[in-house]
mmCIF file of N, CA and C in Angstrom:
data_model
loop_
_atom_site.group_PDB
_atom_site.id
_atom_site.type_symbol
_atom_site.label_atom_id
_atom_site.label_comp_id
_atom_site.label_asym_id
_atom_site.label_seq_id
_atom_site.Cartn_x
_atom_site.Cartn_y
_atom_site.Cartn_z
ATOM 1 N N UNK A 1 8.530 5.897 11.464
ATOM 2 C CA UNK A 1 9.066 5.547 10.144
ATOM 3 C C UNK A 1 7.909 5.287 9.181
ATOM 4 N N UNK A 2 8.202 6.000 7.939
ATOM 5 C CA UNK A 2 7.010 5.353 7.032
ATOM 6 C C UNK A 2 7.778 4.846 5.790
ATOM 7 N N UNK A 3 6.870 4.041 5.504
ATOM 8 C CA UNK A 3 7.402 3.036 4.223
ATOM 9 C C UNK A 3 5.764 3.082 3.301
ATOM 10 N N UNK A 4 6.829 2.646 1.979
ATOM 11 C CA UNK A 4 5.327 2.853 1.030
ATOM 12 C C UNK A 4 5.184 0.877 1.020
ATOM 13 N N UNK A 5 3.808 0.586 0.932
ATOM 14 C CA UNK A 5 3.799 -0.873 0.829
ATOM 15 C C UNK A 5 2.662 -0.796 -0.298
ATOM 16 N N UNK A 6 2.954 -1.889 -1.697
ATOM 17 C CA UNK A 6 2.182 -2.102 -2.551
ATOM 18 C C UNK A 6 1.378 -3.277 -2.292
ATOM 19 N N UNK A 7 -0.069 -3.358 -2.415
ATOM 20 C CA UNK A 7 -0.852 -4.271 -2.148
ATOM 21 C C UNK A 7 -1.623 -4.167 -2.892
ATOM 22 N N UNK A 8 -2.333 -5.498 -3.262
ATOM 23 C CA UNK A 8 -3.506 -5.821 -4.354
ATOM 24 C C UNK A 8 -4.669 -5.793 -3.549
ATOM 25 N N UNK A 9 -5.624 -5.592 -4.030
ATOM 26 C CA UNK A 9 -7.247 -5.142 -3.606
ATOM 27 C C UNK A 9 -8.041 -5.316 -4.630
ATOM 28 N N UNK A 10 -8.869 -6.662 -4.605
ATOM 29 C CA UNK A 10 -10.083 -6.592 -5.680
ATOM 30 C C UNK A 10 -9.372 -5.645 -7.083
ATOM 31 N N UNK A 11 -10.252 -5.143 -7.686
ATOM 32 C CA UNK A 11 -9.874 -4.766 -8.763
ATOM 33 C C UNK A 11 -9.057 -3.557 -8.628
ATOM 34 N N UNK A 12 -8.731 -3.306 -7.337
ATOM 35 C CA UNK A 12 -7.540 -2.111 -7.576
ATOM 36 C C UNK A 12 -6.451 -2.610 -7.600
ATOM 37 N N UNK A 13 -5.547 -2.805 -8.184
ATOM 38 C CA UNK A 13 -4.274 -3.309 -8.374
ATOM 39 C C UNK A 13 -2.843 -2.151 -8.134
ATOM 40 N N UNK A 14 -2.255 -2.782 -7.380
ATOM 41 C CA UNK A 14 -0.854 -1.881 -7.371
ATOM 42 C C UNK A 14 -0.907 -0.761 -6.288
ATOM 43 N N UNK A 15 -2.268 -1.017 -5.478
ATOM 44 C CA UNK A 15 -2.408 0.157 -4.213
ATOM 45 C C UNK A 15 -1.652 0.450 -3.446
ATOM 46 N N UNK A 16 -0.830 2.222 -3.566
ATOM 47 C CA UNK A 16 0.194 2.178 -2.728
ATOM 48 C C UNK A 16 -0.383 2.884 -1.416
ATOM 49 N N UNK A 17 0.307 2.365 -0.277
ATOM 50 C CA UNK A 17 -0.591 3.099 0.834
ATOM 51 C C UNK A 17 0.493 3.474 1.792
ATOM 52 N N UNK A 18 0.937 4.440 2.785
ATOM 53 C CA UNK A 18 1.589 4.198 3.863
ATOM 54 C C UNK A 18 1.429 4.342 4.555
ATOM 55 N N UNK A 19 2.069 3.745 5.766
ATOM 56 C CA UNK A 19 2.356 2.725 6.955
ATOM 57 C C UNK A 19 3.165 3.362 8.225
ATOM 58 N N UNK A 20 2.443 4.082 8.665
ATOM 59 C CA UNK A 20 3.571 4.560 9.851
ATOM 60 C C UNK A 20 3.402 3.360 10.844
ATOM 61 N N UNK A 21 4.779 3.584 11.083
ATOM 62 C CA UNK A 21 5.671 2.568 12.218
ATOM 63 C C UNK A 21 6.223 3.060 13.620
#
């Protein structure tokens, strides 16, 4: 399963990354 997850990082803001499960 993948899902998109938004996470903050230093000055990158709004980093979407995904996540296999």
């Amino acid at each position: 399963m993948v899902k998109a997850v938004c996470v903050l990082q230093g000055e990158v803001k709004g980093t979407v990354y995904f996540e296999q499960e």
